[in-house]
Short mmCIF file of C-alpha atoms in Angstrom, two decimals:
data_model
loop_
_atom_site.label_atom_id
_atom_site.label_comp_id
_atom_site.label_asym_id
_atom_site.label_seq_id
_atom_site.Cartn_x
_atom_site.Cartn_y
_atom_site.Cartn_z
CA MET A 1 -18.90 -59.02 -243.24
CA ALA A 2 -17.94 -61.39 -240.45
CA ALA A 3 -16.52 -58.48 -238.49
CA VAL A 4 -19.83 -56.65 -238.90
CA LEU A 5 -21.76 -59.70 -237.69
CA ARG A 6 -19.49 -60.05 -234.68
CA HIS A 7 -19.97 -56.36 -233.90
CA PHE A 8 -23.75 -56.69 -233.97
CA TRP A 9 -23.62 -59.91 -231.96
CA ALA A 10 -21.54 -58.32 -229.23
CA ARG A 11 -23.70 -55.20 -229.20
CA THR A 12 -26.92 -57.23 -229.10
CA LEU A 13 -25.81 -59.47 -226.26
CA SER A 14 -24.84 -56.47 -224.14
CA SER A 15 -27.98 -54.46 -224.92
CA LYS A 16 -31.37 -54.28 -223.24
CA MET A 17 -32.38 -57.16 -225.48
CA LEU A 18 -30.58 -59.59 -223.17
CA PRO A 19 -30.38 -57.98 -219.71
CA ASN A 20 -27.58 -59.07 -217.42
CA LYS A 21 -29.78 -60.49 -214.68
CA HIS A 22 -29.34 -63.93 -216.25
CA LEU A 23 -25.63 -63.58 -216.93
CA SER A 24 -22.98 -65.40 -214.94
CA THR A 25 -19.91 -63.40 -213.93
CA THR A 26 -17.63 -66.41 -214.39
CA PRO A 27 -14.67 -65.45 -216.64
CA SER A 28 -14.76 -66.93 -220.13
CA SER A 29 -12.53 -69.96 -220.47
CA ASP A 30 -12.85 -72.70 -223.08
CA SER A 31 -9.72 -74.52 -222.05
CA HIS A 32 -9.26 -78.21 -222.77
CA GLU A 33 -10.03 -78.93 -219.11
CA LYS A 34 -13.47 -77.35 -219.22
CA GLU A 35 -16.51 -79.45 -220.01
CA LEU A 36 -18.54 -77.31 -222.39
CA VAL A 37 -21.40 -79.81 -222.17
CA VAL A 38 -22.08 -81.78 -218.98
CA THR A 39 -24.23 -84.88 -218.68
CA GLU A 40 -25.74 -86.59 -215.66
CA GLN A 41 -27.95 -89.64 -215.47
CA LEU A 42 -30.73 -89.58 -212.91
CA GLY A 43 -32.38 -92.98 -213.10
CA ASN A 44 -33.90 -93.27 -216.56
CA VAL A 45 -33.36 -89.56 -217.32
CA MET A 46 -30.15 -88.08 -218.73
CA THR A 47 -29.61 -84.34 -218.35
CA ILE A 48 -27.47 -82.56 -220.95
CA GLY A 49 -26.31 -79.09 -219.93
CA ILE A 50 -24.60 -76.45 -222.06
CA ASN A 51 -21.86 -75.08 -219.83
CA ARG A 52 -20.82 -71.65 -221.16
CA PRO A 53 -22.81 -69.36 -218.85
CA GLU A 54 -20.29 -66.53 -219.24
CA VAL A 55 -21.47 -66.10 -222.86
CA ARG A 56 -25.11 -67.03 -222.25
CA ASN A 57 -24.42 -70.55 -223.47
CA CYS A 58 -23.65 -69.48 -227.00
CA VAL A 59 -22.47 -72.51 -228.95
CA ASN A 60 -19.03 -72.48 -230.59
CA PRO A 61 -17.68 -75.40 -232.68
CA ALA A 62 -16.15 -77.13 -229.65
CA THR A 63 -19.47 -76.94 -227.80
CA ALA A 64 -21.33 -78.18 -230.87
CA THR A 65 -19.01 -81.19 -231.04
CA GLN A 66 -19.58 -81.96 -227.36
CA LEU A 67 -23.35 -81.63 -227.80
CA VAL A 68 -23.23 -84.19 -230.61
CA SER A 69 -21.20 -86.51 -228.38
CA ALA A 70 -23.58 -86.05 -225.45
CA PHE A 71 -26.62 -86.94 -227.53
CA HIS A 72 -24.75 -89.91 -229.02
CA LYS A 73 -24.13 -91.06 -225.45
CA PHE A 74 -27.84 -90.65 -224.69
CA GLU A 75 -28.83 -92.66 -227.76
CA GLN A 76 -26.40 -95.46 -226.87
CA THR A 77 -27.35 -95.68 -223.17
CA GLU A 78 -30.15 -98.23 -223.00
CA ASP A 79 -31.49 -97.24 -219.60
CA ALA A 80 -31.54 -93.52 -220.46
CA LEU A 81 -35.10 -93.30 -221.76
CA VAL A 82 -35.57 -89.52 -221.88
CA ALA A 83 -33.09 -86.63 -222.14
CA VAL A 84 -33.46 -83.12 -220.73
CA LEU A 85 -31.47 -80.37 -222.48
CA HIS A 86 -30.77 -77.21 -220.48
CA GLY A 87 -28.34 -74.34 -220.11
CA LYS A 88 -26.16 -73.68 -217.08
CA GLY A 89 -26.29 -70.35 -215.28
CA GLY A 90 -29.80 -69.07 -216.00
CA CYS A 91 -29.91 -69.00 -219.80
CA PHE A 92 -30.83 -71.81 -222.19
CA SER A 93 -28.81 -70.53 -225.17
CA ALA A 94 -28.40 -67.24 -227.01
CA GLY A 95 -27.40 -69.02 -230.23
CA PHE A 96 -24.20 -69.53 -232.16
CA ASP A 97 -21.05 -67.75 -230.98
CA LEU A 98 -20.11 -65.60 -233.97
CA LYS A 99 -16.75 -64.83 -232.35
CA ALA A 100 -15.77 -68.37 -233.36
CA LEU A 101 -15.70 -67.25 -236.99
CA SER A 102 -12.57 -65.90 -238.61
CA GLY A 103 -12.49 -62.75 -240.71
CA LYS A 104 -12.85 -64.74 -243.93
CA GLN A 105 -14.92 -67.70 -242.75
CA LEU A 106 -18.65 -67.07 -242.54
CA VAL A 107 -19.62 -70.71 -241.96
CA PRO A 108 -17.71 -72.80 -239.38
CA ASP A 109 -16.02 -76.09 -240.22
CA SER A 110 -18.45 -77.88 -237.90
CA TYR A 111 -21.21 -77.52 -240.52
CA THR A 112 -21.88 -80.13 -243.17
CA GLU A 113 -24.28 -79.99 -246.08
CA PRO A 114 -27.56 -81.59 -244.94
CA LYS A 115 -27.30 -84.11 -247.77
CA ASP A 116 -23.83 -85.10 -246.53
CA GLY A 117 -24.45 -85.45 -242.80
CA ASP A 118 -26.36 -84.43 -239.69
CA ASN A 119 -23.83 -82.03 -238.15
CA ALA A 120 -24.94 -78.41 -237.93
CA GLY A 121 -23.27 -75.38 -236.43
CA MET A 122 -25.29 -75.77 -233.24
CA GLY A 123 -24.42 -79.47 -233.17
CA PRO A 124 -27.27 -82.01 -233.37
CA THR A 125 -30.09 -79.68 -234.51
CA ARG A 126 -30.84 -81.59 -237.73
CA ARG A 127 -31.39 -84.88 -235.96
CA VAL A 128 -34.53 -86.68 -234.87
CA PHE A 129 -33.60 -88.83 -231.91
CA SER A 130 -34.89 -92.33 -231.26
CA LYS A 131 -36.04 -91.33 -227.76
CA PRO A 132 -37.79 -88.25 -226.34
CA VAL A 133 -35.87 -85.06 -225.56
CA ILE A 134 -37.25 -82.24 -223.42
CA ALA A 135 -35.90 -78.68 -223.35
CA ALA A 136 -35.82 -76.92 -219.97
CA ILE A 137 -35.82 -73.26 -220.95
CA ASP A 138 -34.90 -70.35 -218.71
CA GLY A 139 -33.58 -66.94 -219.66
CA TYR A 140 -33.26 -66.80 -223.43
CA ALA A 141 -33.72 -69.36 -226.19
CA VAL A 142 -33.08 -67.19 -229.21
CA ALA A 143 -31.54 -67.51 -232.69
CA GLY A 144 -29.64 -70.82 -232.74
CA GLY A 145 -30.78 -71.39 -229.16
CA LEU A 146 -34.35 -71.41 -230.41
CA GLU A 147 -33.31 -73.99 -233.00
CA LEU A 148 -31.93 -76.19 -230.22
CA ALA A 149 -35.26 -75.85 -228.41
CA LEU A 150 -37.18 -76.73 -231.59
CA MET A 151 -35.05 -79.87 -231.93
CA CYS A 152 -36.62 -81.21 -228.73
CA ASP A 153 -39.95 -83.01 -228.46
CA LEU A 154 -41.27 -80.81 -225.65
CA ARG A 155 -40.36 -77.43 -224.18
CA VAL A 156 -40.79 -76.59 -220.48
CA VAL A 157 -40.46 -72.81 -220.28
CA GLU A 158 -40.04 -70.58 -217.26
CA GLU A 159 -42.57 -67.75 -216.95
CA ASN A 160 -40.00 -64.99 -217.53
CA ALA A 161 -38.15 -66.72 -220.39
CA VAL A 162 -37.94 -65.19 -223.85
CA MET A 163 -37.83 -66.97 -227.20
CA GLY A 164 -37.45 -65.60 -230.70
CA VAL A 165 -35.62 -65.35 -234.02
CA PHE A 166 -33.36 -62.57 -232.74
CA CYS A 167 -30.78 -63.23 -235.46
CA ARG A 168 -33.20 -61.46 -237.81
CA ARG A 169 -31.96 -58.20 -236.32
CA TRP A 170 -28.42 -58.51 -237.64
CA GLY A 171 -28.92 -60.36 -240.89
CA VAL A 172 -28.07 -63.92 -239.84
CA PRO A 173 -30.47 -66.54 -241.27
CA LEU A 174 -31.70 -69.69 -239.59
CA ILE A 175 -29.63 -72.56 -241.01
CA ASP A 176 -29.91 -75.10 -238.17
CA GLY A 177 -33.43 -76.34 -238.87
CA GLY A 178 -35.43 -73.39 -237.56
CA THR A 179 -37.40 -72.70 -240.74
CA VAL A 180 -38.13 -76.43 -241.08
CA ARG A 181 -39.24 -77.24 -237.54
CA LEU A 182 -41.01 -74.00 -236.59
CA PRO A 183 -43.82 -74.21 -239.21
CA ALA A 184 -44.29 -77.91 -238.41
CA LEU A 185 -44.72 -77.10 -234.71
CA ILE A 186 -46.84 -73.93 -234.73
CA GLY A 187 -48.11 -73.55 -238.30
CA LEU A 188 -46.91 -71.44 -241.22
CA SER A 189 -48.69 -68.21 -240.29
CA ARG A 190 -47.33 -68.04 -236.75
CA ALA A 191 -43.90 -69.20 -237.87
CA LEU A 192 -43.75 -66.40 -240.44
CA ASP A 193 -44.72 -63.89 -237.76
CA LEU A 194 -41.66 -64.90 -235.73
CA VAL A 195 -39.34 -65.28 -238.71
CA LEU A 196 -40.24 -62.01 -240.43
CA THR A 197 -40.29 -59.78 -237.36
CA GLY A 198 -37.61 -61.29 -235.10
CA ARG A 199 -39.70 -60.14 -232.15
CA PRO A 200 -39.43 -61.52 -228.62
CA VAL A 201 -42.00 -64.11 -227.59
CA SER A 202 -42.98 -64.39 -223.94
CA ALA A 203 -43.59 -67.70 -222.23
CA LYS A 204 -47.34 -67.10 -222.13
CA GLU A 205 -47.54 -66.34 -225.84
CA ALA A 206 -45.29 -69.30 -226.59
CA LEU A 207 -47.74 -71.52 -224.70
CA ASP A 208 -50.71 -70.03 -226.54
CA MET A 209 -49.16 -70.71 -229.96
CA GLY A 210 -47.89 -74.21 -229.10
CA LEU A 211 -44.23 -73.29 -229.00
CA ALA A 212 -44.09 -74.01 -225.26
CA ASN A 213 -45.70 -77.14 -223.80
CA ARG A 214 -45.53 -76.11 -220.14
CA VAL A 215 -44.99 -72.75 -218.44
CA VAL A 216 -43.50 -73.04 -214.96
CA ALA A 217 -42.30 -70.76 -212.20
CA THR A 218 -38.94 -69.05 -212.55
CA GLY A 219 -36.10 -71.28 -211.36
CA THR A 220 -38.04 -74.53 -211.76
CA ALA A 221 -37.74 -75.45 -215.46
CA LEU A 222 -35.04 -78.08 -215.01
CA GLY A 223 -36.75 -79.78 -212.09
CA GLN A 224 -40.14 -79.71 -213.81
CA ALA A 225 -38.63 -81.07 -217.03
CA ILE A 226 -36.97 -83.93 -215.15
CA GLN A 227 -40.28 -84.71 -213.43
CA LEU A 228 -42.02 -84.75 -216.83
CA ALA A 229 -39.27 -86.95 -218.25
CA ASN A 230 -39.69 -89.43 -215.39
CA SER A 231 -43.42 -89.63 -216.03
CA ILE A 232 -42.76 -90.41 -219.72
CA ALA A 233 -40.15 -93.02 -218.79
CA LYS A 234 -42.75 -94.96 -216.78
CA PHE A 235 -44.90 -95.78 -219.82
CA PRO A 236 -44.50 -98.97 -221.87
CA GLN A 237 -41.70 -97.74 -224.12
CA ALA A 238 -42.26 -99.60 -227.39
CA CYS A 239 -45.83 -98.30 -227.61
CA MET A 240 -44.90 -94.72 -226.76
CA LEU A 241 -41.94 -94.70 -229.16
CA ALA A 242 -44.03 -96.14 -232.02
CA ASP A 243 -46.63 -93.39 -231.63
CA ARG A 244 -43.90 -90.77 -231.37
CA ALA A 245 -42.21 -92.04 -234.53
CA SER A 246 -45.53 -92.00 -236.37
CA CYS A 247 -46.05 -88.34 -235.43
CA TYR A 248 -42.63 -87.42 -236.82
CA ASN A 249 -43.25 -89.48 -239.96
CA THR A 250 -46.55 -87.68 -240.56
CA ALA A 251 -45.05 -84.24 -239.97
CA TYR A 252 -41.91 -84.62 -242.08
CA ASP A 253 -41.65 -87.79 -244.15
CA ALA A 254 -45.01 -89.23 -245.25
CA GLN A 255 -45.69 -88.71 -248.95
CA SER A 256 -49.46 -88.92 -248.56
CA ARG A 257 -52.25 -89.41 -246.06
CA VAL A 258 -52.38 -93.10 -246.95
CA ASP A 259 -48.62 -93.43 -246.38
CA ALA A 260 -49.04 -91.88 -242.94
CA PHE A 261 -51.88 -94.25 -242.04
CA GLN A 262 -49.90 -97.23 -243.33
CA HIS A 263 -46.84 -96.32 -241.24
CA GLU A 264 -48.99 -95.93 -238.13
CA TRP A 265 -50.75 -99.27 -238.77
CA THR A 266 -47.61 -101.28 -239.55
CA GLN A 267 -45.62 -100.03 -236.57
CA GLY A 268 -48.63 -100.22 -234.26
CA LEU A 269 -49.29 -103.88 -235.04
CA LYS A 270 -45.71 -104.76 -234.15
CA VAL A 271 -46.22 -103.24 -230.70
CA ILE A 272 -49.57 -104.91 -230.19
CA GLN A 273 -47.88 -108.24 -230.86
CA SER A 274 -44.98 -107.58 -228.50
CA GLU A 275 -46.02 -105.23 -225.71
CA ALA A 276 -49.74 -104.50 -225.60
CA VAL A 277 -52.17 -105.70 -222.95
CA PRO A 278 -53.14 -109.42 -222.86
CA GLY A 279 -55.75 -110.23 -225.48
CA ALA A 280 -54.59 -107.64 -228.00
CA THR A 281 -52.30 -110.13 -229.72
CA ARG A 282 -55.39 -112.09 -230.75
CA PHE A 283 -56.45 -109.12 -232.90
CA ALA A 284 -52.98 -108.60 -234.33
CA LYS A 285 -52.43 -112.25 -235.23
CA GLY A 286 -55.63 -112.69 -237.18
CA ALA A 287 -58.77 -112.36 -235.11
CA GLY A 288 -60.18 -111.02 -238.33
CA ARG A 289 -59.92 -107.87 -240.32
CA HIS A 290 -63.01 -106.63 -238.50
CA GLY A 291 -61.89 -107.99 -235.13
CA SER A 292 -62.90 -106.19 -231.99
CA PHE A 293 -60.80 -104.28 -229.48
CA SER A 294 -63.24 -105.32 -226.74
CA ASN A 295 -60.48 -107.22 -224.96
CA ILE A 296 -58.35 -104.09 -224.88
CA ASN A 297 -61.20 -101.83 -223.84
CA SER A 298 -62.05 -104.10 -220.93
CA LYS A 299 -58.59 -103.44 -219.51
CA LEU A 300 -58.87 -99.64 -219.66
#
């Protein structure tokens, strides 16, 4: 079966489905000297680039490991407030590299059971990071590459980019969070449309359905994503991160509407006490249950 999957993978990547205009001619080489994932810090923004353009940035186990390390570095770097994930050479990612599988091994060693750990075949795709991550998408974000894009908070997509569950075409399921994140982002009906058909989704349609957050000119996704990241990094961070965490809690973790409201309230009060505009702490510390936000509003 693995041989069949590899055959379809190779045939698909060389077909009209993924035309060669986005493909680097650099020879394939995953030597120990090569950085499969490259990071760069630009002020408060850290860029994380998948560096296998010769295979359209397909992710093999070594690349997955380096992606996990890169995002760990981002999480541990205090002055890196936003990350931008991108692919080198004109393609975000065409998914998992099935050539990394042996004839008898259908699931790579890099996977763990979700109940046992966060590592997935594509690397960090099961994780929710403590800080915002933006995907800069050019070329193709398909199959596991789509799952990497879904892992991010926002997606800046070039106008000629293509997204989709292309793995549907050769019988490979989404096992890196795609069926969990996609309905949460765009709704069950639209998610099922993509999952059941495996059809390509243009940037414009992705924007219309909420899969893309920005559509930008070809060749500008990375720069536009960095600019967006810088604008996010300028906000008071505790406030922004509390609201972001509440959104994720509501989408994935809250057991009820009341639980969601309680999480928002509890975390919000902490920020009001520590970071909000002068006068807001009076409300948080006991101005009264029916206290007014007039002091806050006067500052807006």
